[in-house]
């Protein structure tokens, strides 16, 4: 009889302990979901709550979105404020759609995507205004229709000599890009110190390199 009472008491203790663990896990999961927010899908609608700089916004709920395949000037550089102001006018407080590429988030946890307000392609608008560069990482990026649209917009901005393209820069006799890289460098840049024996692609003009999808090195600023 005592053995049965002991067994029943052990069972109640095990059940109670299990229930406590389950409840604790549920609390942790709920808090994590609140902190991170549910992963959303292409076609979902997002409210733009805050502008962080010319190519990054914060969405309602706390997620940050880095506009994919473009790069705007850093704080303190020319046209930084203009890029951020244009993005603010275009998207702040508005409901947007995001198209994601293969990689949905970067190493900082930010979403990566193409931002649309109604039918307006915001990444392209920034490029077309001369306030951003096309900024790529992989060869297969060049196969996407969005990148084709961005490169076409950049060519138009170069031809019109607007924004970033109106800045006078000391020209070089040629420019270099290492194998597998999407950055364009001046020949004296430390990033191309090992570009000997014809290893690097060579371009006669800055515009020739940029037309292939390269973007200016942030250090040597060609």
mmCIF file of C-alpha atoms in Angstrom:
data_model
loop_
_atom_site.group_PDB
_atom_site.id
_atom_site.type_symbol
_atom_site.label_atom_id
_atom_site.label_comp_id
_atom_site.label_asym_id
_atom_site.label_seq_id
_atom_site.Cartn_x
_atom_site.Cartn_y
_atom_site.Cartn_z
ATOM 1 C CA UNK A 1 0.000 0.000 0.000
ATOM 2 C CA UNK A 2 2.782 2.413 0.940
ATOM 3 C CA UNK A 3 4.609 1.449 -2.231
ATOM 4 C CA UNK A 4 1.522 2.340 -4.321
ATOM 5 C CA UNK A 5 1.170 5.696 -2.551
ATOM 6 C CA UNK A 6 4.858 6.380 -3.192
ATOM 7 C CA UNK A 7 4.537 5.492 -6.869
ATOM 8 C CA UNK A 8 1.487 7.738 -7.297
ATOM 9 C CA UNK A 9 3.290 10.603 -5.567
ATOM 10 C CA UNK A 10 6.287 10.179 -7.871
ATOM 11 C CA UNK A 11 4.026 10.247 -10.921
ATOM 12 C CA UNK A 12 2.339 13.461 -9.724
ATOM 13 C CA UNK A 13 5.781 15.017 -9.162
ATOM 14 C CA UNK A 14 6.981 14.014 -12.638
ATOM 15 C CA UNK A 15 3.802 15.376 -14.236
ATOM 16 C CA UNK A 16 4.120 18.652 -12.331
ATOM 17 C CA UNK A 17 7.774 19.033 -13.285
ATOM 18 C CA UNK A 18 6.986 18.293 -16.939
ATOM 19 C CA UNK A 19 4.162 20.846 -16.948
ATOM 20 C CA UNK A 20 6.455 23.510 -15.493
ATOM 21 C CA UNK A 21 9.094 22.857 -18.169
ATOM 22 C CA UNK A 22 6.514 23.008 -20.984
ATOM 23 C CA UNK A 23 5.058 26.290 -19.691
ATOM 24 C CA UNK A 24 8.555 27.791 -19.368
ATOM 25 C CA UNK A 25 9.406 26.794 -22.945
ATOM 26 C CA UNK A 26 6.172 28.293 -24.252
ATOM 27 C CA UNK A 27 6.952 31.580 -22.494
ATOM 28 C CA UNK A 28 10.438 31.657 -24.060
ATOM 29 C CA UNK A 29 9.079 30.907 -27.544
ATOM 30 C CA UNK A 30 6.395 33.604 -27.268
ATOM 31 C CA UNK A 31 8.974 36.155 -26.175
ATOM 32 C CA UNK A 32 11.304 35.207 -29.026
ATOM 33 C CA UNK A 33 8.494 35.554 -31.556
ATOM 34 C CA UNK A 34 7.636 38.967 -30.109
ATOM 35 C CA UNK A 35 11.277 40.041 -30.326
ATOM 36 C CA UNK A 36 12.019 38.739 -33.820
ATOM 37 C CA UNK A 37 8.621 38.951 -35.459
ATOM 38 C CA UNK A 38 7.171 36.283 -37.767
ATOM 39 C CA UNK A 39 9.083 35.582 -40.968
ATOM 40 C CA UNK A 40 7.065 37.052 -43.778
ATOM 41 C CA UNK A 41 6.749 36.256 -47.435
ATOM 42 C CA UNK A 42 6.918 38.044 -50.796
ATOM 43 C CA UNK A 43 3.635 39.822 -51.372
ATOM 44 C CA UNK A 44 3.127 40.585 -47.681
ATOM 45 C CA UNK A 45 2.508 44.262 -46.967
ATOM 46 C CA UNK A 46 4.957 46.129 -44.772
ATOM 47 C CA UNK A 47 4.577 49.540 -43.134
ATOM 48 C CA UNK A 48 7.732 51.683 -43.290
ATOM 49 C CA UNK A 49 8.091 53.200 -39.817
ATOM 50 C CA UNK A 50 11.512 54.875 -39.891
ATOM 51 C CA UNK A 51 14.324 55.926 -42.250
ATOM 52 C CA UNK A 52 17.778 54.901 -41.014
ATOM 53 C CA UNK A 53 19.817 56.166 -43.975
ATOM 54 C CA UNK A 54 19.619 56.328 -47.754
ATOM 55 C CA UNK A 55 19.348 52.570 -48.258
ATOM 56 C CA UNK A 56 17.978 51.186 -44.972
ATOM 57 C CA UNK A 57 14.556 51.490 -43.344
ATOM 58 C CA UNK A 58 12.868 50.148 -40.245
ATOM 59 C CA UNK A 59 9.524 48.409 -40.617
ATOM 60 C CA UNK A 60 6.629 48.402 -38.189
ATOM 61 C CA UNK A 61 7.400 45.570 -35.787
ATOM 62 C CA UNK A 62 11.120 46.351 -35.612
ATOM 63 C CA UNK A 63 12.599 44.526 -38.606
ATOM 64 C CA UNK A 64 15.171 46.472 -40.611
ATOM 65 C CA UNK A 65 15.296 46.287 -44.402
ATOM 66 C CA UNK A 66 18.479 46.919 -46.399
ATOM 67 C CA UNK A 67 17.557 47.806 -49.973
ATOM 68 C CA UNK A 68 19.135 45.126 -52.112
ATOM 69 C CA UNK A 69 21.752 45.741 -54.828
ATOM 70 C CA UNK A 70 22.244 49.456 -54.152
ATOM 71 C CA UNK A 71 24.595 51.530 -52.002
ATOM 72 C CA UNK A 72 24.145 55.151 -50.927
ATOM 73 C CA UNK A 73 26.778 57.477 -49.422
ATOM 74 C CA UNK A 74 27.735 57.036 -45.766
ATOM 75 C CA UNK A 75 26.943 59.698 -43.162
ATOM 76 C CA UNK A 76 29.241 62.687 -43.656
ATOM 77 C CA UNK A 77 29.722 62.006 -47.378
ATOM 78 C CA UNK A 78 28.236 64.107 -50.150
ATOM 79 C CA UNK A 79 24.664 63.255 -51.065
ATOM 80 C CA UNK A 80 24.077 61.163 -47.916
ATOM 81 C CA UNK A 81 21.428 63.548 -46.632
ATOM 82 C CA UNK A 82 19.801 63.907 -50.059
ATOM 83 C CA UNK A 83 19.504 60.125 -50.442
ATOM 84 C CA UNK A 84 17.961 59.730 -46.982
ATOM 85 C CA UNK A 85 15.563 62.631 -47.618
ATOM 86 C CA UNK A 86 14.424 61.198 -50.959
ATOM 87 C CA UNK A 87 13.833 57.782 -49.386
ATOM 88 C CA UNK A 88 11.868 59.468 -46.598
ATOM 89 C CA UNK A 89 9.621 61.295 -49.073
ATOM 90 C CA UNK A 90 9.020 58.124 -51.053
ATOM 91 C CA UNK A 91 8.307 55.557 -48.345
ATOM 92 C CA UNK A 92 7.945 56.849 -44.776
ATOM 93 C CA UNK A 93 4.580 55.943 -43.288
ATOM 94 C CA UNK A 94 3.543 54.090 -46.413
ATOM 95 C CA UNK A 95 2.673 50.454 -46.967
ATOM 96 C CA UNK A 96 5.221 48.684 -49.148
ATOM 97 C CA UNK A 97 5.831 45.349 -50.820
ATOM 98 C CA UNK A 98 9.218 43.606 -50.653
ATOM 99 C CA UNK A 99 10.645 41.150 -53.163
ATOM 100 C CA UNK A 100 13.302 38.936 -51.623
ATOM 101 C CA UNK A 101 16.260 37.343 -53.388
ATOM 102 C CA UNK A 102 17.769 33.961 -52.472
ATOM 103 C CA UNK A 103 19.257 35.315 -49.249
ATOM 104 C CA UNK A 104 16.564 36.931 -47.114
ATOM 105 C CA UNK A 105 18.803 38.347 -44.363
ATOM 106 C CA UNK A 106 22.369 39.595 -44.016
ATOM 107 C CA UNK A 107 24.812 38.794 -41.210
ATOM 108 C CA UNK A 108 23.350 41.633 -39.134
ATOM 109 C CA UNK A 109 19.873 40.117 -39.259
ATOM 110 C CA UNK A 110 18.502 42.767 -41.623
ATOM 111 C CA UNK A 111 16.064 41.807 -44.359
ATOM 112 C CA UNK A 112 17.422 42.186 -47.891
ATOM 113 C CA UNK A 113 15.027 43.042 -50.673
ATOM 114 C CA UNK A 114 13.658 45.159 -53.472
ATOM 115 C CA UNK A 115 11.220 47.736 -52.108
ATOM 116 C CA UNK A 116 8.049 48.759 -53.957
ATOM 117 C CA UNK A 117 5.433 51.399 -53.205
ATOM 118 C CA UNK A 118 2.502 50.494 -55.435
ATOM 119 C CA UNK A 119 4.263 50.002 -58.811
ATOM 120 C CA UNK A 120 7.247 52.269 -58.049
ATOM 121 C CA UNK A 121 10.554 50.357 -57.721
ATOM 122 C CA UNK A 122 12.240 52.375 -54.959
ATOM 123 C CA UNK A 123 15.735 50.865 -55.384
ATOM 124 C CA UNK A 124 15.639 51.972 -59.013
ATOM 125 C CA UNK A 125 14.365 55.457 -58.166
ATOM 126 C CA UNK A 126 17.367 56.089 -55.911
ATOM 127 C CA UNK A 127 19.749 54.923 -58.656
ATOM 128 C CA UNK A 128 17.953 56.956 -61.320
ATOM 129 C CA UNK A 129 18.215 60.087 -59.138
ATOM 130 C CA UNK A 130 21.983 59.718 -58.988
ATOM 131 C CA UNK A 131 21.904 59.196 -55.214
ATOM 132 C CA UNK A 132 22.996 55.543 -55.146
ATOM 133 C CA UNK A 133 25.318 53.133 -56.935
ATOM 134 C CA UNK A 134 24.453 49.652 -58.131
ATOM 135 C CA UNK A 135 26.073 47.325 -55.562
ATOM 136 C CA UNK A 136 26.424 43.623 -56.440
ATOM 137 C CA UNK A 137 28.160 40.584 -54.991
ATOM 138 C CA UNK A 138 27.619 37.589 -57.303
ATOM 139 C CA UNK A 139 27.776 36.908 -61.036
ATOM 140 C CA UNK A 140 24.280 35.433 -61.097
ATOM 141 C CA UNK A 141 22.891 38.744 -59.815
ATOM 142 C CA UNK A 142 23.352 39.992 -63.378
ATOM 143 C CA UNK A 143 20.724 37.538 -64.608
ATOM 144 C CA UNK A 144 17.855 39.147 -62.697
ATOM 145 C CA UNK A 145 15.460 41.633 -64.349
ATOM 146 C CA UNK A 146 15.708 43.887 -61.279
ATOM 147 C CA UNK A 147 19.481 44.237 -61.721
ATOM 148 C CA UNK A 148 19.019 44.943 -65.420
ATOM 149 C CA UNK A 149 16.617 47.747 -64.464
ATOM 150 C CA UNK A 150 19.087 49.148 -61.921
ATOM 151 C CA UNK A 151 21.985 49.116 -64.385
ATOM 152 C CA UNK A 152 19.842 50.830 -66.997
ATOM 153 C CA UNK A 153 18.865 53.508 -64.465
ATOM 154 C CA UNK A 154 22.503 53.998 -63.489
ATOM 155 C CA UNK A 155 23.518 54.470 -67.127
ATOM 156 C CA UNK A 156 20.825 57.133 -67.440
ATOM 157 C CA UNK A 157 22.042 58.924 -64.293
ATOM 158 C CA UNK A 158 25.631 58.861 -65.612
ATOM 159 C CA UNK A 159 24.517 60.260 -68.968
ATOM 160 C CA UNK A 160 22.584 63.068 -67.221
ATOM 161 C CA UNK A 161 25.507 63.830 -64.901
ATOM 162 C CA UNK A 162 23.249 64.007 -61.818
ATOM 163 C CA UNK A 163 23.945 63.537 -58.114
ATOM 164 C CA UNK A 164 26.975 61.369 -57.433
ATOM 165 C CA UNK A 165 27.872 61.502 -61.120
ATOM 166 C CA UNK A 166 28.301 65.277 -61.009
ATOM 167 C CA UNK A 167 31.173 65.075 -58.498
ATOM 168 C CA UNK A 168 34.517 65.934 -60.090
ATOM 169 C CA UNK A 169 37.021 63.101 -59.609
ATOM 170 C CA UNK A 170 40.689 62.888 -60.523
ATOM 171 C CA UNK A 171 40.798 60.513 -63.507
ATOM 172 C CA UNK A 172 43.213 57.595 -63.792
ATOM 173 C CA UNK A 173 44.860 56.180 -66.907
ATOM 174 C CA UNK A 174 43.027 52.945 -66.167
ATOM 175 C CA UNK A 175 40.999 51.168 -63.438
ATOM 176 C CA UNK A 176 41.145 47.623 -62.021
ATOM 177 C CA UNK A 177 38.822 44.979 -60.635
ATOM 178 C CA UNK A 178 40.130 41.740 -59.026
ATOM 179 C CA UNK A 179 38.827 38.352 -60.223
ATOM 180 C CA UNK A 180 35.398 37.555 -58.790
ATOM 181 C CA UNK A 181 34.998 41.061 -57.374
ATOM 182 C CA UNK A 182 32.307 43.607 -58.147
ATOM 183 C CA UNK A 183 34.371 46.589 -56.973
ATOM 184 C CA UNK A 184 36.225 49.054 -59.182
ATOM 185 C CA UNK A 185 39.573 50.404 -57.928
ATOM 186 C CA UNK A 186 42.178 52.981 -58.765
ATOM 187 C CA UNK A 187 45.491 51.302 -59.692
ATOM 188 C CA UNK A 188 47.098 52.539 -56.468
ATOM 189 C CA UNK A 189 44.446 51.070 -54.158
ATOM 190 C CA UNK A 190 45.719 48.538 -51.618
ATOM 191 C CA UNK A 191 42.921 46.166 -52.643
ATOM 192 C CA UNK A 192 44.631 45.626 -56.020
ATOM 193 C CA UNK A 193 48.259 45.430 -54.857
ATOM 194 C CA UNK A 194 48.459 41.846 -56.112
ATOM 195 C CA UNK A 195 46.932 42.601 -59.500
ATOM 196 C CA UNK A 196 49.987 41.633 -61.520
ATOM 197 C CA UNK A 197 50.428 39.368 -64.520
ATOM 198 C CA UNK A 198 47.082 40.418 -65.903
ATOM 199 C CA UNK A 199 45.085 38.858 -63.057
ATOM 200 C CA UNK A 200 42.712 41.828 -62.778
ATOM 201 C CA UNK A 201 40.222 43.137 -65.265
ATOM 202 C CA UNK A 202 41.328 46.485 -66.637
ATOM 203 C CA UNK A 203 39.079 49.344 -67.771
ATOM 204 C CA UNK A 204 40.114 52.504 -69.594
ATOM 205 C CA UNK A 205 37.454 54.641 -67.920
ATOM 206 C CA UNK A 206 35.490 54.608 -64.677
ATOM 207 C CA UNK A 207 32.195 54.515 -66.565
ATOM 208 C CA UNK A 208 33.281 51.485 -68.583
ATOM 209 C CA UNK A 209 33.789 49.489 -65.389
ATOM 210 C CA UNK A 210 30.592 50.683 -63.728
ATOM 211 C CA UNK A 211 28.551 49.762 -66.806
ATOM 212 C CA UNK A 212 29.428 46.084 -66.225
ATOM 213 C CA UNK A 213 27.851 46.139 -62.742
ATOM 214 C CA UNK A 214 30.921 47.146 -60.703
ATOM 215 C CA UNK A 215 30.620 49.733 -57.935
ATOM 216 C CA UNK A 216 33.313 52.169 -56.725
ATOM 217 C CA UNK A 217 35.650 50.986 -53.967
ATOM 218 C CA UNK A 218 34.770 52.726 -50.695
ATOM 219 C CA UNK A 219 38.464 53.303 -49.904
ATOM 220 C CA UNK A 220 40.061 54.674 -53.084
ATOM 221 C CA UNK A 221 36.774 56.189 -54.377
ATOM 222 C CA UNK A 222 37.419 56.087 -58.141
#
